mmCIF file of C-alpha atoms in Angstrom:
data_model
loop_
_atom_site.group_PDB
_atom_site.id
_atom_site.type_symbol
_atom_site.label_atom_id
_atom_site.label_comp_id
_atom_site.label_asym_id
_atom_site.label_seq_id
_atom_site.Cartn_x
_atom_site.Cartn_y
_atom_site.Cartn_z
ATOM 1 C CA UNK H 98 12.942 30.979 -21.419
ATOM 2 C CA UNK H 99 9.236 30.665 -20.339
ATOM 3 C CA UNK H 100 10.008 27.769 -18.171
ATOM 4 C CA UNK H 101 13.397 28.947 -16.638
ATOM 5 C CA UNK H 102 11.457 32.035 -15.179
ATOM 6 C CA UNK H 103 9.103 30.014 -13.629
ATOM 7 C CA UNK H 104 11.814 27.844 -11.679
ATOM 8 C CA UNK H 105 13.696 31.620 -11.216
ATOM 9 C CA UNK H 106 10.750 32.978 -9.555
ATOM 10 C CA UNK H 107 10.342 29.707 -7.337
ATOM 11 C CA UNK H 108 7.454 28.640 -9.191
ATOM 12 C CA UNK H 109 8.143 24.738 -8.703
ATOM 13 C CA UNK H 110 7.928 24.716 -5.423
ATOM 14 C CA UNK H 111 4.703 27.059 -5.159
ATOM 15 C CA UNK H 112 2.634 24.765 -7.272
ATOM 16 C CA UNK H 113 3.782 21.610 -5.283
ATOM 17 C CA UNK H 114 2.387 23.246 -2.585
ATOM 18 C CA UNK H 115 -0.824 23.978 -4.211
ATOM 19 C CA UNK H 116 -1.021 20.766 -5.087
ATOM 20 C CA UNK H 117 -0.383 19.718 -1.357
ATOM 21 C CA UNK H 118 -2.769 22.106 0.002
ATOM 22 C CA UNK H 119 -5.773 21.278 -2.243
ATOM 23 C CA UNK H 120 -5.678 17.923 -3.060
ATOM 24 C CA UNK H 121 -9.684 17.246 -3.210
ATOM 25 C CA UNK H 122 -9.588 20.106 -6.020
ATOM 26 C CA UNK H 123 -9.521 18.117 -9.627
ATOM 27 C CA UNK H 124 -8.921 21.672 -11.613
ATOM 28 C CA UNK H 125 -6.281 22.372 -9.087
ATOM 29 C CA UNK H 126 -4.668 19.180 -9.621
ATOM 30 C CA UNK H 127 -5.504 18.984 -13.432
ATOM 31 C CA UNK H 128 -3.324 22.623 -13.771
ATOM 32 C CA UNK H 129 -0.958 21.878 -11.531
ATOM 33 C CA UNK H 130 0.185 18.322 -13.057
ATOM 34 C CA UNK H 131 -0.179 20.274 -16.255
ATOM 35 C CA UNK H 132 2.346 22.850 -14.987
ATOM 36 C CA UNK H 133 4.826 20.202 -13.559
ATOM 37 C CA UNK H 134 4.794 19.089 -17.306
ATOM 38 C CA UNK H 135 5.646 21.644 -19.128
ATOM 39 C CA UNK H 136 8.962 22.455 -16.461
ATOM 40 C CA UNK H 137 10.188 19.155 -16.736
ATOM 41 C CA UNK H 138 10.050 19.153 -20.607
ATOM 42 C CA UNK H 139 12.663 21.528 -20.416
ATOM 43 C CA UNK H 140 16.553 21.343 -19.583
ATOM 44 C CA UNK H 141 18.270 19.098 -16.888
ATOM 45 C CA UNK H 142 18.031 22.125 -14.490
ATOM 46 C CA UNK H 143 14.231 22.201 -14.945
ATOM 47 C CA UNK H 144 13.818 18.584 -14.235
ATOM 48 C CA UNK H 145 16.348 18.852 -10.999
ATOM 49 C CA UNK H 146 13.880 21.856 -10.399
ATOM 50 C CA UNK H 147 10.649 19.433 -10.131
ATOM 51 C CA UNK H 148 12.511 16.585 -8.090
ATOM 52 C CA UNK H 149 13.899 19.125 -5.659
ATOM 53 C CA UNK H 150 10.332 20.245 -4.926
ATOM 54 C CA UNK H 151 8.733 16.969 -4.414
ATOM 55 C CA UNK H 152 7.143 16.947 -7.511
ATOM 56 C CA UNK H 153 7.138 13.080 -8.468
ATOM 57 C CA UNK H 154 5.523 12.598 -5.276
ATOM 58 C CA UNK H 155 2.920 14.965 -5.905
ATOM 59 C CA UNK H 156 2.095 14.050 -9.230
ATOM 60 C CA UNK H 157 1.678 10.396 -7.424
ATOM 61 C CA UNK H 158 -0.450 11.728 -4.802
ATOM 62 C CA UNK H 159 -2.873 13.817 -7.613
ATOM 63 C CA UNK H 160 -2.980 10.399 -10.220
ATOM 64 C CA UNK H 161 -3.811 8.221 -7.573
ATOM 65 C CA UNK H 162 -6.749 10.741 -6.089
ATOM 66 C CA UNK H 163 -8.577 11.289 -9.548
ATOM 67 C CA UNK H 164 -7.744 7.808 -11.531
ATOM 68 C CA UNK H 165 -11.082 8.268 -13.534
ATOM 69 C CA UNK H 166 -10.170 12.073 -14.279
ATOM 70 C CA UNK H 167 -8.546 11.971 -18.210
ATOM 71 C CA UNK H 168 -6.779 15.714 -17.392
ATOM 72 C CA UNK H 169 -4.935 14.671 -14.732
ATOM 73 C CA UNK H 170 -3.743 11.222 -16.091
ATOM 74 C CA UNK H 171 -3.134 12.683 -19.286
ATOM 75 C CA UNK H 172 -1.224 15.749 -17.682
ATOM 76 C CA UNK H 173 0.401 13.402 -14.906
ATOM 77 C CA UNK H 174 1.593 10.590 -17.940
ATOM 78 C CA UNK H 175 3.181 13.482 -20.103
ATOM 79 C CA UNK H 176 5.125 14.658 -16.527
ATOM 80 C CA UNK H 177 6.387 11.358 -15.907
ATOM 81 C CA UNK H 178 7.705 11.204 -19.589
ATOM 82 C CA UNK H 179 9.162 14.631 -19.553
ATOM 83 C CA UNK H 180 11.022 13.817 -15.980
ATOM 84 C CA UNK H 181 12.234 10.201 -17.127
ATOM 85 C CA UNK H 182 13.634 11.744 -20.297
ATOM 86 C CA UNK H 183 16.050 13.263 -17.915
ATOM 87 C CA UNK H 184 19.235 11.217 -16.360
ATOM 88 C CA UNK H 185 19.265 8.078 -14.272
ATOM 89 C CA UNK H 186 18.988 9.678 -10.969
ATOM 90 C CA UNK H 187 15.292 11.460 -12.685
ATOM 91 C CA UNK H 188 13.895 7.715 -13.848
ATOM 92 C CA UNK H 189 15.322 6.589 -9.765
ATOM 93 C CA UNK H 190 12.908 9.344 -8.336
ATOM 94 C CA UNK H 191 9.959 8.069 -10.350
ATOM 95 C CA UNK H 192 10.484 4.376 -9.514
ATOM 96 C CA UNK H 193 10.836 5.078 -6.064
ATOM 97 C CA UNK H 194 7.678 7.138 -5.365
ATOM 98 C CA UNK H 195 5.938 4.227 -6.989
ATOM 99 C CA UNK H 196 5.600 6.389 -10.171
ATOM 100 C CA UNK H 197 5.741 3.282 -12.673
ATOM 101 C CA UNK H 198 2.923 1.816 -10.420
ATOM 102 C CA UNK H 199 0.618 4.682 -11.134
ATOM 103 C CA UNK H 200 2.111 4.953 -14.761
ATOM 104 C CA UNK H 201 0.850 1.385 -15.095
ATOM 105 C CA UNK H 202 -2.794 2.267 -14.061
ATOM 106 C CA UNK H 203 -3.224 4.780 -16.095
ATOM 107 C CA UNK H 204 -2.959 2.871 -18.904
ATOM 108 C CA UNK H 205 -5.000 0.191 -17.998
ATOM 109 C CA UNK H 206 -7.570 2.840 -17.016
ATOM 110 C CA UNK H 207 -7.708 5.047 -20.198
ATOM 111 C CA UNK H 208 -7.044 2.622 -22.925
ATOM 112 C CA UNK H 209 -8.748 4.773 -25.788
ATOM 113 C CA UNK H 210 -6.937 8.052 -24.712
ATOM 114 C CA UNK H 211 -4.121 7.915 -27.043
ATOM 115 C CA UNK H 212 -1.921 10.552 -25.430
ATOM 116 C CA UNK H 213 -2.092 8.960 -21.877
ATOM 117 C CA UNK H 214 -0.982 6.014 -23.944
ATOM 118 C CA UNK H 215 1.810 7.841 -25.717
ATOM 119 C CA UNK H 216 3.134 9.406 -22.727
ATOM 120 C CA UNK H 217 2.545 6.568 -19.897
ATOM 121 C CA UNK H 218 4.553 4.445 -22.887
ATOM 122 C CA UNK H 219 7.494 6.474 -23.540
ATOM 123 C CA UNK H 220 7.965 6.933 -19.323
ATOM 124 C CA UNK H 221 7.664 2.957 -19.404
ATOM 125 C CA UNK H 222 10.166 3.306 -22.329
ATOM 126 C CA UNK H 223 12.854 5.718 -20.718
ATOM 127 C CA UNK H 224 12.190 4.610 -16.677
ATOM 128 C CA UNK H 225 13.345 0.936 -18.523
ATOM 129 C CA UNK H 226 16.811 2.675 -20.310
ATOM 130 C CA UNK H 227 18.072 3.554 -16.824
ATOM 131 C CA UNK H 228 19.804 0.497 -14.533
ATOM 132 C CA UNK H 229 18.779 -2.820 -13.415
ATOM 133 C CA UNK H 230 16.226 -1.436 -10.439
ATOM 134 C CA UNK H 231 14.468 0.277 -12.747
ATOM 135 C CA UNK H 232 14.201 -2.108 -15.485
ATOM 136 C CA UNK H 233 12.929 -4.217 -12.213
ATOM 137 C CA UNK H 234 10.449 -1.956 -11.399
ATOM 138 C CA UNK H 235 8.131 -1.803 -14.476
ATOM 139 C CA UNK H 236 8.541 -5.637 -14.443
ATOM 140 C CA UNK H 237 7.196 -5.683 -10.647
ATOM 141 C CA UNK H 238 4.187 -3.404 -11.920
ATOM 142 C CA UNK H 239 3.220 -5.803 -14.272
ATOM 143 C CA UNK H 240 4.455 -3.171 -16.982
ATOM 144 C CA UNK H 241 5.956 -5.594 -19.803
ATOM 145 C CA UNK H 242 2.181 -7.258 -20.034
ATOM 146 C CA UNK H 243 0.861 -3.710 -20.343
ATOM 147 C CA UNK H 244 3.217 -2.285 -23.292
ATOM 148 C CA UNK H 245 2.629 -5.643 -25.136
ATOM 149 C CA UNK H 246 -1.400 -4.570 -24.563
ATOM 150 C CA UNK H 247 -0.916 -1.283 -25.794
ATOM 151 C CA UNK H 248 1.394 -2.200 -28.724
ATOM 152 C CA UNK H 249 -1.884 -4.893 -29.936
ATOM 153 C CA UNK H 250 -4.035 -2.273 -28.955
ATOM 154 C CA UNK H 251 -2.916 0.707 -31.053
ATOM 155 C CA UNK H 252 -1.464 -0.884 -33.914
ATOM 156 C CA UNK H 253 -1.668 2.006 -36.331
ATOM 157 C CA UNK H 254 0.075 4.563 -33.951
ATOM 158 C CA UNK H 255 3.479 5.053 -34.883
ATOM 159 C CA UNK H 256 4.375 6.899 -31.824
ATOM 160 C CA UNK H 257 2.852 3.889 -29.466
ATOM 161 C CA UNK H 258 4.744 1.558 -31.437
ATOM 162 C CA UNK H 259 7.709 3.373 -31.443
ATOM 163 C CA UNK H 260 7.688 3.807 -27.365
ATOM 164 C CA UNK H 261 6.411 -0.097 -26.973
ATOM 165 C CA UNK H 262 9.001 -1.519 -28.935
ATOM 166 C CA UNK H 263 11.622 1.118 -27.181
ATOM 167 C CA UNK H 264 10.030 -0.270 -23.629
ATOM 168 C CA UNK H 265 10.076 -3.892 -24.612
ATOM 169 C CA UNK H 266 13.910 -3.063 -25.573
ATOM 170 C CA UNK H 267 14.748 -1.641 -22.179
ATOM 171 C CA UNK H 268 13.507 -4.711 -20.225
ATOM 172 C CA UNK H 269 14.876 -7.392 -22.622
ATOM 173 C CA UNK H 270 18.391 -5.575 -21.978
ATOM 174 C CA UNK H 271 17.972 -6.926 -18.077
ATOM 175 C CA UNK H 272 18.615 -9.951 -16.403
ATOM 176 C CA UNK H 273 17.130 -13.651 -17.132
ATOM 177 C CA UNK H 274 14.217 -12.270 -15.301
ATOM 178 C CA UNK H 275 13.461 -9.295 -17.464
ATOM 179 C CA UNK H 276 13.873 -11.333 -20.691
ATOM 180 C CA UNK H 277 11.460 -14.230 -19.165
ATOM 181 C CA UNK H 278 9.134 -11.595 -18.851
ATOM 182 C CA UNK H 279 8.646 -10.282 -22.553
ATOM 183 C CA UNK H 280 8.264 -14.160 -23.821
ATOM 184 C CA UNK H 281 5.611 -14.464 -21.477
ATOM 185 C CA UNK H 282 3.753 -11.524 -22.143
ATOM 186 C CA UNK H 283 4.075 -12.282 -25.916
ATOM 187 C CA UNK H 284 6.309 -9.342 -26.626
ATOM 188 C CA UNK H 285 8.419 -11.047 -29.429
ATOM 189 C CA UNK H 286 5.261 -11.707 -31.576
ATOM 190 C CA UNK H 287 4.104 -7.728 -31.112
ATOM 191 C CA UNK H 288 7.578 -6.976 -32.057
ATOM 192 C CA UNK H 289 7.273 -9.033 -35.076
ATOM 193 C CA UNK H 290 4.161 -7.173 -35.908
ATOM 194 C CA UNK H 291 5.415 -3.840 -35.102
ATOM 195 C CA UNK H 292 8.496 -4.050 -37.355
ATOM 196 C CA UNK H 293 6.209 -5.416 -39.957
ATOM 197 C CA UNK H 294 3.706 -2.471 -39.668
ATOM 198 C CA UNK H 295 6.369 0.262 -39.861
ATOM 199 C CA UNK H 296 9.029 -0.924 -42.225
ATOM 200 C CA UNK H 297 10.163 2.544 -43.145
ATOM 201 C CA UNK H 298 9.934 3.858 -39.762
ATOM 202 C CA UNK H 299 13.381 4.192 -38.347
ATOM 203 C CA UNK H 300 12.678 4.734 -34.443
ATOM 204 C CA UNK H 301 10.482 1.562 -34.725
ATOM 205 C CA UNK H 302 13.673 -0.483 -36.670
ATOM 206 C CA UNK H 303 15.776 0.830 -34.563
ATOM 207 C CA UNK H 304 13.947 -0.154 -31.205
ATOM 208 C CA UNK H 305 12.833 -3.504 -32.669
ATOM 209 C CA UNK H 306 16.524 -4.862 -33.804
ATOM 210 C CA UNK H 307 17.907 -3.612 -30.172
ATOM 211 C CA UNK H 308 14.804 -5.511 -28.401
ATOM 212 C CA UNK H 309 15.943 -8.706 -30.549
ATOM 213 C CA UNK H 310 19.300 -8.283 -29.827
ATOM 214 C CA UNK H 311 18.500 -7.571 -25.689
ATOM 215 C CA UNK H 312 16.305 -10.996 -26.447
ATOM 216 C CA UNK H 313 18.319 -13.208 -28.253
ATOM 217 C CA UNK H 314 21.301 -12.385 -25.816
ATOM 218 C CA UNK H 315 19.374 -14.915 -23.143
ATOM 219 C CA UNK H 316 19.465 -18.748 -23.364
ATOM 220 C CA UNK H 317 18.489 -20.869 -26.107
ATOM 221 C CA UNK H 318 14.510 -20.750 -25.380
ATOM 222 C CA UNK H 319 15.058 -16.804 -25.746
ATOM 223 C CA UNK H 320 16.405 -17.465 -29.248
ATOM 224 C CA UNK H 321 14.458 -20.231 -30.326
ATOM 225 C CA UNK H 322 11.456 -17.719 -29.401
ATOM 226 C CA UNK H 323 12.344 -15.262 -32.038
ATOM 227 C CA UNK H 324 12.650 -17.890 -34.463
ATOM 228 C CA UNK H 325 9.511 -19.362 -33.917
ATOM 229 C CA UNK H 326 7.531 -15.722 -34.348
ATOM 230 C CA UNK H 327 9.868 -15.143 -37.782
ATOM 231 C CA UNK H 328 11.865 -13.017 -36.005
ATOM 232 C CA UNK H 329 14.961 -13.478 -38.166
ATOM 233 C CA UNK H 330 13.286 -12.522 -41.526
ATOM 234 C CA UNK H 331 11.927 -8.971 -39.555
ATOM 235 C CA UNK H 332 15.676 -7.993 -38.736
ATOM 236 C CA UNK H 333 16.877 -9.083 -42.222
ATOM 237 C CA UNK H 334 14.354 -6.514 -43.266
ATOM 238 C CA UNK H 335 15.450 -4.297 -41.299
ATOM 239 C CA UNK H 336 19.084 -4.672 -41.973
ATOM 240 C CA UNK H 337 18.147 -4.326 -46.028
ATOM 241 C CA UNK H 338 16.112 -1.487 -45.464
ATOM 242 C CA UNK H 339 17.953 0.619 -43.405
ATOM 243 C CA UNK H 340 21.699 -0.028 -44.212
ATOM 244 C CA UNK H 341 22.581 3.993 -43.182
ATOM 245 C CA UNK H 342 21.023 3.421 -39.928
ATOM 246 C CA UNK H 343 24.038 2.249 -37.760
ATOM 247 C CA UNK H 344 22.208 1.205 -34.588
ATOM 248 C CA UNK H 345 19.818 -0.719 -36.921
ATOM 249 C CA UNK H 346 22.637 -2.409 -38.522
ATOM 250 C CA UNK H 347 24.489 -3.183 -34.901
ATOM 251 C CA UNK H 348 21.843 -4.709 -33.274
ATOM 252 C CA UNK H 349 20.616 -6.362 -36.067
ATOM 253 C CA UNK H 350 23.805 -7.757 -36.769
ATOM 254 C CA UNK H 351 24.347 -8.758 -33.036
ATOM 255 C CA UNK H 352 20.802 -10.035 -32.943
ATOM 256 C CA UNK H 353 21.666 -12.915 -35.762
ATOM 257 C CA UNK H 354 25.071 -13.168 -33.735
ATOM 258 C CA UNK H 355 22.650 -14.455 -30.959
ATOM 259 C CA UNK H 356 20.598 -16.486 -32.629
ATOM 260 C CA UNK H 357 23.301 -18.493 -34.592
ATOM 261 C CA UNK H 358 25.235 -19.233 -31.278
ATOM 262 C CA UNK H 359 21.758 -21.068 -30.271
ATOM 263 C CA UNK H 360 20.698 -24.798 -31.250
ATOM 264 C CA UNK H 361 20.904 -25.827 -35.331
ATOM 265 C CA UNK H 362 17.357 -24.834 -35.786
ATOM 266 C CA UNK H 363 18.311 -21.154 -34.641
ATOM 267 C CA UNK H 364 20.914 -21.541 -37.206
ATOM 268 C CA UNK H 365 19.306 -23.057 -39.887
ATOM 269 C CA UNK H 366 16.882 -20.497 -39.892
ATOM 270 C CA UNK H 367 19.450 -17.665 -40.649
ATOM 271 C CA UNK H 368 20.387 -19.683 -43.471
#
């Protein structure tokens, strides 16, 4: 109700234009980003509320003015997660005001802030759910090396891992490209360790079997790669630990699908 009667009143639009107007002002910039947050944690209309304004594009504009500033990245990050949660055309607007770009930097530049890492992760993690441009995007920003960072870098975060492995799952689920991309940036052995970390944690099964499953679905050299890390005795963990968990069960099942249509290594090691 709180954040309806701000759109009602034409709030939105009124602190996009602060924003605008006094862009040299960190507090303005910290509050306003802050403000843009909350909105767009609420329902669709809230989030159609903040694109209609120019929001994404402001939130840009105030990340990329104070990078060194932890408010506004922190404030900015948890905006971009809240509008990304939303439907495809919400991610689109991010990616093309450059959003995962500045997403990206903020996560490189505040490594030990763990909610910029939370929130830049999870808008990695839901900008990479939506379709193939956007999946494209956060490989173009160098974002699959960064959420493979993060996930080595916060090991004992839950929440990080959770988003990482959800992120990592997105991009596998693309084209040749996107899949090349998470074996070079190591991402099957930090899902290995992830799944291992968290074996009771169902978000971080869950995204782990669908980022083998996205993996294994690419050419032998994707499957072989999940062997080699002991990817197949994660997922059979998975499987036997979660057996009420559906999606665990479907992609873990289609993940050993994969792998036994590979070479008779990939099949032996099923066995």
């Amino acid at each position: 109700a709180c954040r309806q009667a701000v759109v009602a009143a034409d709030g939105v639009a009124m602190v996009v234009a602060i924003l605008q107007a006094h862009q040299s002002d960190v507090q303005v910039q910290q509050c306003g980003c802050g403000a843009l947050s909350g909105i767009a944690d609420g329902n669709t209309a809230c989030k159609q509320a903040v694109l209609a304004a120019n929001g994404v594009t402001a939130l840009v504009t105030a990340l990329r003015a104070f990078p060194s500033d932890v408010t506004v990245q922190q404030w900015g990050c948890c905006a971009f997660r809240a509008i990304t949660a939303g439907d495809t055309a919400c991610k689109q607007a991010v990616v093309t005001a450059d959003g995962v770009a500045v997403v990206v930097a903020a996560l490189q530049g505040h490594r030990s802030i763990i909610e910029v890492q939370r929130c830049g992760c999870r808008a990695l993690c839901s900008i990479t759910s939506g379709n193939a441009a956007c999946r494209q995007a956060v490989v173009a920003a160098d974002g699959v090396a960064m959420v493979v960072a993060i996930l080595q870098a916060h090991q004992s975060d839950v929440q990080v891992q959770q988003c990482g492995c959800g992120a990592l799952s997105g991009i596998a689920d693309g084209n040749t490209a996107c899949k090349q991309a998470v074996l070079a940036a190591n991402g099957v052995t930090a899902l290995v360790t992830a799944l291992r970390a968290f074996p009771s944690d169902v978000t971080v099964q869950q995204w782990g079997c669908c980022a083998f499953r996205a993996i294994t679905a690419g050419d032998t050299a994707c499957k072989q790669a999940v062997v080699t890390a002991d990817g197949v005795a994660v997922v059979v963990a998975a499987l036997q630990g979660h057996r009420s968990i559906i999606e665990v069960q479907r992609c873990g099942c289609r993940a050993l699908c994969s792998i036994t249509s590979g070479n008779a290594a990939c099949r032996q090691a099923v066995v």
